[in-house]
């Protein structure tokens, strides 16, 4: 039996919401409903300087995969080597064609009213072989033009330096498994600071480093090169990612702080609640948190790896007869150097799971067996149209309070949150609007009831795009893209109009 954590079946239908809207009064903007009950919608309840934004990433929207001197990335490589790597045999060769249509994209962002645009720069568009000794001027020009468009319209850019599309030339030397990449990445980041730093005040080094690390040992992610070394190579990659992040933060502090930007990394915070209220399952949920969020957040926000990861992986390594731990060690100096290398907490969040304790895992050792928990869903949770994502706004609120408690109430930017529809049966995106209403409502509760320090909310995504192994079958855009038309015609969906109205009402209140 699953624990019905308080309110887990309180996802309201529109008609229920109307009843509550009429029956509930607002006192100083704080809902009087019981804690997880969703209060009435009020657009006035975000702080004055709260920022609304929208996100994309380079490989997912740009296309132009080999144009004007761009080098191949690992995603170009895998989709060309194995066309069936994605469920619809798709690739990002053209995608939404934002390489040519970025002006239209910026107009859409302006039209909907977003204040922030989070996008990523394609490393191999700027540096075809990944190294600063060979700069592709056309790549620099493309991002300069995009930034100029954004700045002219008063939209703040938030740049993800690495969103999964490693130059193939760097994968050929081992990619993130090779410690040399720390320095190579720092040089690339410095080039971006030197070139774009006067226009960009928000930087994210990595998007979801846990996925980058898992990509090396998981068949369904890229580069999938070390699938026989689960529980080893993924920790080495994670180690290098953390060192690379810290190196970039520190060099910015030393040489570019006059640019007055803020730096963090986007950590996926789809963590777990306990499946039952037994001590074992509560501990399993805590391991789920530390192995997913804590793996990267603990070294950066607290110092060193989470003790539970350290203890378990060291212990299992000894039991396996190894003479070193599969989880690498930081030196004392490295711990200090890494600690404090984020100006805010960037949290991606889509969905939540339940965790139950367990020890029977197919692959031992592995990250999954080290964590020692199973993930499952409460059957009462509604699904997005892509099944692995559930609609649990109360879970979003719970995650934010967990971050508040664990990391000393950090300033949080929601760097991704969104709703997938499925192209096989969708006709409109009303469900995305319902999702937004409940999640933004939960977010207001986090800020005003729970005291979480949330600075902004970035929606994934502006456009329908190449959704990794789901290809073009999962739609995440406020704006739909006709992938059958050579023009890649963009059409604002209902949710885009809804969001425009929502942001507009926020502005009216604070004028
Ligand atoms: C993928 O990368 C490998 C290693 O660089 C290369 O040999 C191969 O030709 C590439 N495949 C494609 C389709 O580009
Ligand atoms: C994809 O195609 C390759 C050959 O190109 C084949 O070896 C592999 O089994 C296929 N994978 C799937 C999941 O169909
Ligand atoms: C540790 O084990 C590895 C592989 O089994 C071996 O190559 C290495 O020499 C060992 N190191 C020490 C210090 O015993
Ligand atoms: C979309 O729905 C179809 C039909 O139910 C299913 O086969 C497909 O896997 C779904 N796509 C995704 C990305 O979930
Ligand atoms: C978005 O709008 C397009 C064009 O009107 C429509 O074809 C599509 O079904 C809509 N998609 C969603 C998810 O609403
Ligand atoms: C593409 O755009 C051009 C120029 O706006 C237009 O003439 C053409 O009809 C469009 N084609 C399609 C298939 O929409």
XYZ file of C-alpha atoms and ligand atoms in Angstrom:
595
model
C 0.000 0.000 0.000
C 1.257 3.449 -0.873
C 1.356 6.246 1.583
C -1.086 8.891 0.445
C 1.094 11.753 1.427
C -1.096 14.572 2.504
C -3.217 15.811 -0.323
C -1.736 13.549 -2.979
C -5.139 13.093 -4.524
C -6.020 16.752 -4.353
C -5.368 17.586 -7.968
C -8.432 19.608 -8.654
C -10.634 19.573 -11.695
C -11.694 22.917 -13.042
C -15.182 22.612 -11.628
C -13.863 21.793 -8.152
C -11.519 24.741 -8.443
C -14.391 27.076 -9.203
C -16.200 25.956 -6.086
C -13.124 26.622 -3.976
C -12.561 29.949 -5.674
C -16.011 31.104 -4.681
C -15.911 29.626 -1.231
C -12.494 30.797 -0.051
C -11.483 34.253 1.022
C -8.002 35.616 0.726
C -6.362 37.125 3.741
C -3.269 39.065 2.777
C -2.934 36.786 -0.207
C -2.463 33.667 1.893
C -4.811 30.818 1.242
C -6.796 29.651 4.256
C -7.173 26.175 2.805
C -5.502 23.262 4.578
C -1.838 23.039 3.727
C -1.821 21.046 0.502
C -5.235 22.157 -0.664
C -4.750 24.327 -3.699
C -5.872 27.860 -3.075
C -7.647 30.132 -5.526
C -5.674 31.471 -8.443
C -4.293 34.907 -7.763
C -1.812 36.455 -10.127
C -0.898 39.057 -7.596
C 0.946 36.684 -5.342
C 4.430 36.678 -6.820
C 7.087 38.997 -5.464
C 7.555 42.202 -7.424
C 10.957 41.277 -8.857
C 9.920 37.715 -9.704
C 11.018 36.691 -13.207
C 9.098 34.578 -15.701
C 11.107 32.882 -18.405
C 11.077 30.165 -21.016
C 13.737 27.656 -22.059
C 15.192 25.705 -24.979
C 18.496 23.998 -25.739
C 20.741 24.137 -28.797
C 20.576 20.596 -30.155
C 16.857 20.419 -29.507
C 15.874 23.460 -31.610
C 18.678 24.845 -33.758
C 19.170 22.460 -36.662
C 21.912 23.710 -38.970
C 23.867 20.723 -37.696
C 26.769 21.122 -40.136
C 26.253 24.670 -41.390
C 28.831 27.442 -41.526
C 31.638 25.413 -40.013
C 29.845 23.736 -37.114
C 31.515 20.499 -35.978
C 29.568 17.345 -35.094
C 28.396 16.718 -31.536
C 27.770 13.373 -29.874
C 24.059 13.781 -30.638
C 24.753 14.386 -34.323
C 26.914 11.287 -34.245
C 24.547 8.888 -32.499
C 21.451 9.922 -34.475
C 23.378 9.464 -37.732
C 25.070 6.214 -36.690
C 21.884 4.664 -35.285
C 18.766 6.208 -36.811
C 16.641 3.961 -34.599
C 18.167 5.443 -31.445
C 15.033 7.641 -31.174
C 11.550 6.149 -31.188
C 10.589 7.915 -34.423
C 14.048 7.592 -36.060
C 14.393 11.349 -35.823
C 17.424 13.585 -35.499
C 18.166 17.249 -34.872
C 19.593 18.011 -38.326
C 16.919 20.652 -38.945
C 14.695 20.411 -35.883
C 12.790 23.696 -35.374
C 15.403 25.435 -37.561
C 16.098 28.092 -34.955
C 19.533 28.543 -36.495
C 17.670 30.459 -39.203
C 14.512 31.439 -37.367
C 15.873 32.872 -34.123
C 14.411 36.318 -34.803
C 10.952 34.818 -34.988
C 11.657 32.945 -31.741
C 12.657 36.136 -29.957
C 9.504 37.848 -31.250
C 7.441 35.019 -29.788
C 9.216 35.336 -26.445
C 8.545 39.069 -26.459
C 4.969 38.578 -27.569
C 4.182 36.139 -24.770
C 5.922 38.510 -22.369
C 8.736 36.468 -20.860
C 11.468 38.416 -19.108
C 14.117 35.687 -19.326
C 15.146 33.375 -22.154
C 17.193 30.360 -21.121
C 18.975 28.729 -24.061
C 22.202 26.812 -24.525
C 25.177 27.438 -26.761
C 26.314 24.615 -28.991
C 29.950 23.972 -28.080
C 30.787 22.500 -31.493
C 29.146 25.417 -33.331
C 31.577 27.785 -31.595
C 34.530 25.383 -31.340
C 34.159 22.684 -34.032
C 36.656 20.348 -32.341
C 35.895 21.575 -28.831
C 39.143 23.516 -28.369
C 39.790 27.236 -28.302
C 42.593 27.028 -30.843
C 39.969 26.754 -33.596
C 37.148 29.283 -33.198
C 34.283 29.258 -35.700
C 33.426 32.937 -36.208
C 30.048 32.081 -37.756
C 29.106 30.341 -34.516
C 30.090 33.385 -32.466
C 28.118 35.603 -34.844
C 24.995 33.477 -34.501
C 24.895 33.774 -30.723
C 25.883 37.443 -30.834
C 22.938 38.144 -33.155
C 20.597 36.188 -30.898
C 21.827 38.041 -27.808
C 21.500 41.394 -29.553
C 17.891 40.610 -30.447
C 17.129 39.630 -26.856
C 18.862 42.605 -25.266
C 17.164 45.018 -27.696
C 13.820 43.714 -26.492
C 14.748 43.847 -22.834
C 14.756 40.049 -22.429
C 17.431 38.764 -20.033
C 19.461 35.890 -21.470
C 20.275 32.900 -19.254
C 22.909 30.812 -21.016
C 23.477 27.116 -20.400
C 27.104 26.497 -21.298
C 26.669 22.728 -21.697
C 23.346 21.082 -22.496
C 24.444 17.553 -23.479
C 25.866 18.143 -26.982
C 29.573 17.460 -26.462
C 31.768 17.988 -29.540
C 32.421 14.507 -30.980
C 36.136 15.334 -31.137
C 36.181 15.528 -27.327
C 34.225 12.304 -26.958
C 36.959 10.723 -29.026
C 39.404 11.402 -26.162
C 37.021 9.955 -23.592
C 34.685 12.920 -23.137
C 33.769 13.612 -19.523
C 35.649 10.513 -18.346
C 38.942 12.197 -19.211
C 40.156 14.563 -16.452
C 41.673 16.815 -19.155
C 38.160 17.956 -19.965
C 38.048 20.082 -16.825
C 40.599 22.449 -18.313
C 39.187 22.241 -21.837
C 35.720 23.132 -20.532
C 37.097 26.029 -18.524
C 38.766 27.457 -21.630
C 35.511 27.167 -23.599
C 33.587 28.870 -20.783
C 36.167 31.653 -20.595
C 35.774 32.272 -24.306
C 32.029 32.698 -23.720
C 32.630 35.114 -20.826
C 35.109 37.141 -22.891
C 32.829 37.213 -25.920
C 29.330 37.467 -24.475
C 29.848 38.426 -20.829
C 28.741 42.032 -21.243
C 25.306 40.818 -22.389
C 24.799 37.689 -20.270
C 24.212 38.037 -16.527
C 22.878 34.511 -15.869
C 25.079 31.492 -16.570
C 24.464 27.804 -15.962
C 27.512 25.603 -16.430
C 25.621 22.325 -16.824
C 22.133 21.114 -17.435
C 21.280 18.086 -15.265
C 24.774 16.706 -14.646
C 23.276 13.480 -13.293
C 21.990 12.734 -16.802
C 25.383 13.537 -18.314
C 27.020 11.050 -15.949
C 24.358 8.394 -16.518
C 24.742 8.945 -20.267
C 28.035 7.069 -20.163
C 26.583 3.882 -18.703
C 22.967 3.917 -19.918
C 21.964 2.487 -23.301
C 19.265 5.108 -23.888
C 21.430 8.157 -23.313
C 24.488 9.448 -25.134
C 27.331 8.517 -25.527
C 26.547 5.122 -23.895
C 30.201 4.137 -24.318
C 30.858 2.394 -20.996
C 27.707 0.417 -20.320
C 29.806 -2.418 -18.875
C 31.236 -0.110 -16.210
C 28.108 0.984 -14.393
C 28.716 2.358 -10.926
C 32.299 3.255 -11.861
C 32.518 5.475 -14.915
C 29.374 7.436 -13.999
C 31.012 8.501 -10.704
C 34.245 9.448 -12.496
C 32.227 11.564 -14.918
C 30.301 13.157 -12.053
C 33.595 13.945 -10.340
C 34.953 15.686 -13.443
C 31.702 17.589 -13.941
C 31.849 18.936 -10.384
C 35.498 19.954 -10.782
C 34.734 21.558 -14.161
C 31.818 23.491 -12.710
C 33.948 24.755 -9.830
C 36.815 25.723 -12.158
C 34.468 27.831 -14.272
C 32.924 29.502 -11.232
C 36.332 30.292 -9.741
C 37.789 31.702 -12.951
C 34.739 33.920 -13.328
C 35.269 35.193 -9.779
C 38.938 35.934 -10.484
C 38.781 37.399 -13.970
C 35.222 38.325 -14.939
C 33.493 39.413 -11.749
C 33.270 42.961 -13.154
C 30.646 41.542 -15.522
C 28.459 41.055 -12.442
C 26.822 37.854 -13.640
C 25.450 35.030 -11.536
C 26.480 31.400 -12.024
C 24.939 28.092 -11.066
C 24.119 24.703 -12.611
C 20.689 23.252 -13.304
C 20.070 20.266 -11.059
C 17.159 17.930 -11.752
C 15.084 17.783 -8.580
C 12.613 15.007 -9.417
C 13.230 13.224 -6.157
C 11.232 10.785 -4.014
C 8.714 10.624 -1.244
C 8.654 7.450 0.863
C 6.353 4.763 -0.545
C 5.150 3.878 2.965
C 5.820 5.414 6.339
C 8.144 2.631 7.445
C 11.621 3.626 8.630
C 13.096 1.634 5.720
C 11.141 3.496 3.055
C 11.782 6.864 4.663
C 15.487 6.103 4.543
C 15.057 4.985 0.912
C 13.476 8.344 0.041
C 16.351 10.135 1.738
C 18.832 8.081 -0.320
C 16.864 8.956 -3.448
C 17.300 12.642 -2.589
C 21.006 12.396 -1.804
C 21.898 10.190 -4.778
C 20.052 12.440 -7.248
C 20.050 16.032 -5.960
C 22.759 15.639 -3.321
C 25.338 14.046 -5.639
C 25.936 17.468 -7.226
C 24.350 19.890 -4.771
C 26.082 18.641 -1.612
C 29.659 19.307 -2.826
C 28.643 22.747 -4.102
C 26.270 23.969 -1.399
C 27.510 22.086 1.699
C 30.899 20.520 0.923
C 31.992 17.070 -0.333
C 29.746 14.182 -1.395
C 26.669 13.365 0.695
C 27.768 11.148 3.622
C 25.263 8.447 2.642
C 26.822 8.129 -0.842
C 30.324 8.104 0.615
C 29.504 5.468 3.201
C 27.558 3.086 0.964
C 29.792 3.182 -2.094
C 32.954 2.824 0.030
C 31.429 -0.112 1.898
C 30.205 -1.882 -1.255
C 33.564 -1.296 -2.930
C 35.337 -3.081 -0.059
C 32.803 -5.915 -0.163
C 33.485 -6.268 -3.889
C 37.172 -6.742 -3.085
C 38.332 -3.458 -4.609
C 41.318 -1.578 -3.300
C 39.747 1.846 -4.016
C 36.245 3.208 -3.749
C 34.215 3.430 -6.935
C 33.268 6.956 -5.799
C 36.402 9.109 -6.213
C 37.631 11.280 -3.350
C 38.115 15.038 -3.392
C 41.202 16.339 -1.616
C 40.679 18.689 1.327
C 41.653 21.612 -0.924
C 39.242 20.516 -3.624
C 36.390 20.302 -1.121
C 36.991 23.920 -0.135
C 37.487 25.017 -3.735
C 34.162 23.464 -4.822
C 32.113 24.543 -1.833
C 30.254 27.801 -2.458
C 30.511 27.765 -6.241
C 26.888 28.697 -6.967
C 25.210 32.089 -6.664
C 21.739 30.542 -6.584
C 20.115 27.110 -6.796
C 18.808 26.299 -10.298
C 16.190 23.563 -9.982
C 14.651 21.625 -12.854
C 11.496 19.847 -11.775
C 8.948 17.804 -13.712
C 7.613 15.069 -11.517
C 8.093 13.079 -8.355
C 8.405 9.398 -7.453
C 7.900 7.158 -4.475
C 10.883 5.287 -3.076
C 10.829 1.865 -1.443
C 13.833 0.139 0.098
C 15.267 -2.750 -1.864
C 18.415 -4.724 -2.497
C 17.645 -6.951 -5.503
C 18.976 -5.165 -8.551
C 19.787 -6.570 -11.962
C 23.124 -4.872 -12.308
C 25.540 -4.896 -9.407
C 27.435 -2.729 -9.020
C 25.575 0.267 -10.412
C 24.354 3.666 -9.379
C 20.924 2.080 -8.939
C 22.152 -0.735 -6.682
C 24.291 1.728 -4.692
C 21.190 3.844 -4.030
C 19.331 0.739 -2.922
C 15.796 1.920 -3.571
C 13.033 1.283 -6.077
C 11.082 4.115 -7.639
C 7.365 3.856 -8.259
C 4.308 6.005 -8.676
C 1.216 6.445 -6.604
C -1.499 5.043 -8.911
C -3.681 8.016 -8.032
C -1.283 10.473 -9.603
C -2.481 11.641 -12.997
C 0.011 11.338 -15.849
C 1.309 13.858 -18.256
C 0.825 12.469 -21.753
C 4.270 10.942 -21.467
C 3.765 8.342 -18.765
C 6.924 8.695 -16.754
C 5.896 12.198 -15.711
C 3.106 12.491 -13.183
C 1.168 15.612 -12.319
C 1.818 16.177 -8.623
C 1.945 19.897 -7.787
C 2.123 19.112 -4.074
C 5.315 17.212 -4.847
C 6.779 20.340 -6.436
C 6.024 22.257 -3.264
C 7.507 19.486 -1.134
C 10.731 19.472 -3.183
C 11.158 23.210 -2.724
C 10.770 22.941 1.027
C 13.262 20.079 1.021
C 15.809 22.278 -0.808
C 15.113 25.075 1.670
C 15.846 22.796 4.641
C 18.816 20.965 3.153
C 20.732 23.890 1.688
C 19.994 26.734 4.108
C 17.135 28.431 2.275
C 19.067 29.231 -0.907
C 17.802 31.609 -3.558
C 16.114 29.255 -6.047
C 15.452 29.761 -9.741
C 13.105 27.179 -11.229
C 15.142 26.559 -14.372
C 12.748 24.034 -15.975
C 9.219 22.837 -15.400
C 6.727 21.757 -18.022
C 4.176 19.371 -19.445
C 4.584 16.935 -22.336
C 1.746 16.225 -24.694
C 1.819 13.254 -27.043
C 1.581 13.971 -30.757
C -0.335 10.732 -31.330
C -3.498 12.071 -29.827
C -3.332 15.693 -28.801
C -5.533 18.303 -30.438
C -5.048 21.184 -28.081
C -3.059 21.830 -24.937
C -5.685 22.571 -22.327
C -4.016 20.020 -20.077
C -0.834 22.077 -20.181
C -2.804 25.084 -18.955
C -4.313 23.054 -16.113
C -0.817 21.887 -15.254
C 0.496 25.454 -15.185
C -2.345 26.654 -12.982
C -1.704 23.996 -10.370
C 2.097 24.183 -10.460
C 2.243 27.967 -10.307
C -0.275 27.857 -7.507
C 1.925 25.382 -5.623
C 4.866 27.673 -6.270
C 3.073 30.614 -4.679
C 2.390 28.436 -1.630
C 6.113 27.666 -1.477
C 6.983 31.329 -1.474
C 4.285 32.731 0.780
C 3.424 29.854 3.098
C 6.657 27.869 3.224
C 9.096 30.782 3.010
C 11.064 29.409 0.078
C 13.188 32.024 -1.612
C 12.182 31.552 -5.249
C 13.396 34.258 -7.650
C 11.879 33.090 -10.890
C 10.197 30.408 -12.952
C 11.332 29.172 -16.341
C 8.985 27.075 -18.425
C 10.179 24.225 -20.625
C 9.688 24.856 -23.488
C 9.206 27.746 -25.878
C 8.917 25.447 -28.902
C 8.092 21.877 -29.713
C 11.510 20.354 -30.259
C 13.663 17.255 -30.547
C 12.973 15.580 -27.228
C 16.047 13.272 -27.145
C 15.054 9.582 -27.503
C 11.376 10.584 -27.793
C 12.269 12.438 -31.001
C 9.370 14.645 -32.106
C 6.632 12.520 -30.524
C 6.643 14.360 -27.199
C 5.553 17.965 -27.529
C 6.596 20.419 -24.858
C 6.168 23.815 -26.538
C 3.880 26.687 -25.736
C 4.386 27.285 -29.454
C 3.891 24.355 -31.795
C 6.167 23.772 -34.764
C 5.022 22.161 -37.997
C 7.876 19.711 -38.551
C 6.306 18.627 -41.872
C 6.648 22.079 -43.378
C 10.003 23.234 -44.718
C 9.143 26.570 -43.091
C 8.872 24.978 -39.621
C 5.854 27.225 -39.146
C 5.312 28.298 -35.541
C 1.829 28.580 -34.032
C 1.104 29.816 -30.550
C -0.934 27.202 -28.709
C -3.650 27.966 -26.175
C -1.117 27.722 -23.370
C 0.957 30.524 -24.922
C -2.048 32.856 -24.818
C -2.802 31.702 -21.296
C 0.768 32.445 -20.196
C 0.724 35.858 -21.862
C -2.369 36.733 -19.890
C -0.879 35.396 -16.663
C 2.308 37.444 -16.976
C 0.321 40.508 -18.007
C -1.831 40.319 -14.877
C 1.282 40.077 -12.744
C 2.556 43.294 -14.326
C -0.727 45.118 -13.873
C -0.674 44.465 -10.160
C 2.812 45.856 -9.736
C 2.575 48.890 -11.999
C 30.907 9.134 -35.123
O 32.145 9.381 -34.481
C 33.155 8.427 -34.786
C 34.373 8.768 -33.946
O 34.789 10.057 -34.252
C 33.453 8.447 -36.275
O 34.402 7.483 -36.592
C 32.174 8.186 -37.036
O 32.398 8.310 -38.408
C 31.090 9.154 -36.638
N 29.860 8.780 -37.289
C 29.129 9.633 -37.986
C 27.897 9.092 -38.623
O 29.413 10.808 -38.119
C 19.105 -0.286 -34.350
O 19.764 -0.586 -35.542
C 20.999 -1.290 -35.353
C 21.618 -1.511 -36.715
O 21.677 -0.287 -37.398
C 20.728 -2.611 -34.658
O 21.958 -3.245 -34.402
C 20.014 -2.365 -33.343
O 19.633 -3.579 -32.764
C 18.763 -1.529 -33.572
N 18.197 -1.176 -32.282
C 16.912 -1.220 -32.031
C 16.517 -0.791 -30.666
O 16.105 -1.564 -32.855
C 44.299 -1.990 -7.071
O 43.630 -2.871 -7.928
C 43.915 -2.680 -9.299
C 42.998 -3.559 -10.126
O 42.629 -4.707 -9.454
C 45.406 -2.982 -9.528
O 45.742 -2.789 -10.890
C 46.220 -2.034 -8.662
O 47.595 -2.353 -8.769
C 45.796 -2.115 -7.207
N 46.461 -1.043 -6.475
C 47.011 -1.244 -5.278
C 47.628 -0.030 -4.647
O 46.984 -2.317 -4.714
C 2.505 8.541 -27.315
O 1.388 7.690 -27.351
C 1.604 6.535 -28.137
C 0.276 5.802 -28.239
O -0.261 5.583 -26.959
C 2.719 5.699 -27.492
O 2.976 4.550 -28.273
C 3.980 6.553 -27.419
O 4.994 5.846 -26.736
C 3.699 7.856 -26.695
N 4.864 8.707 -26.781
C 5.539 9.069 -25.703
C 6.733 9.944 -25.951
O 5.211 8.757 -24.570
C -0.998 23.543 -31.017
O -1.494 24.281 -32.100
C -1.398 23.585 -33.338
C -1.807 24.542 -34.426
O -3.020 25.164 -34.108
C -2.279 22.355 -33.303
O -2.171 21.643 -34.515
C -1.792 21.475 -32.184
O -2.621 20.359 -32.050
C -1.740 22.231 -30.891
N -1.053 21.388 -29.965
C -1.345 21.396 -28.705
C -0.550 20.493 -27.847
O -2.220 22.117 -28.262
C 6.774 28.947 -46.638
O 6.946 30.355 -46.545
C 6.921 31.006 -47.821
C 7.289 32.456 -47.588
O 6.560 32.999 -46.534
C 5.533 30.826 -48.436
O 5.502 31.432 -49.707
C 5.262 29.332 -48.572
O 3.938 29.142 -49.052
C 5.423 28.616 -47.265
N 5.324 27.197 -47.465
C 4.643 26.391 -46.667
C 4.637 24.937 -47.034
O 4.040 26.795 -45.691
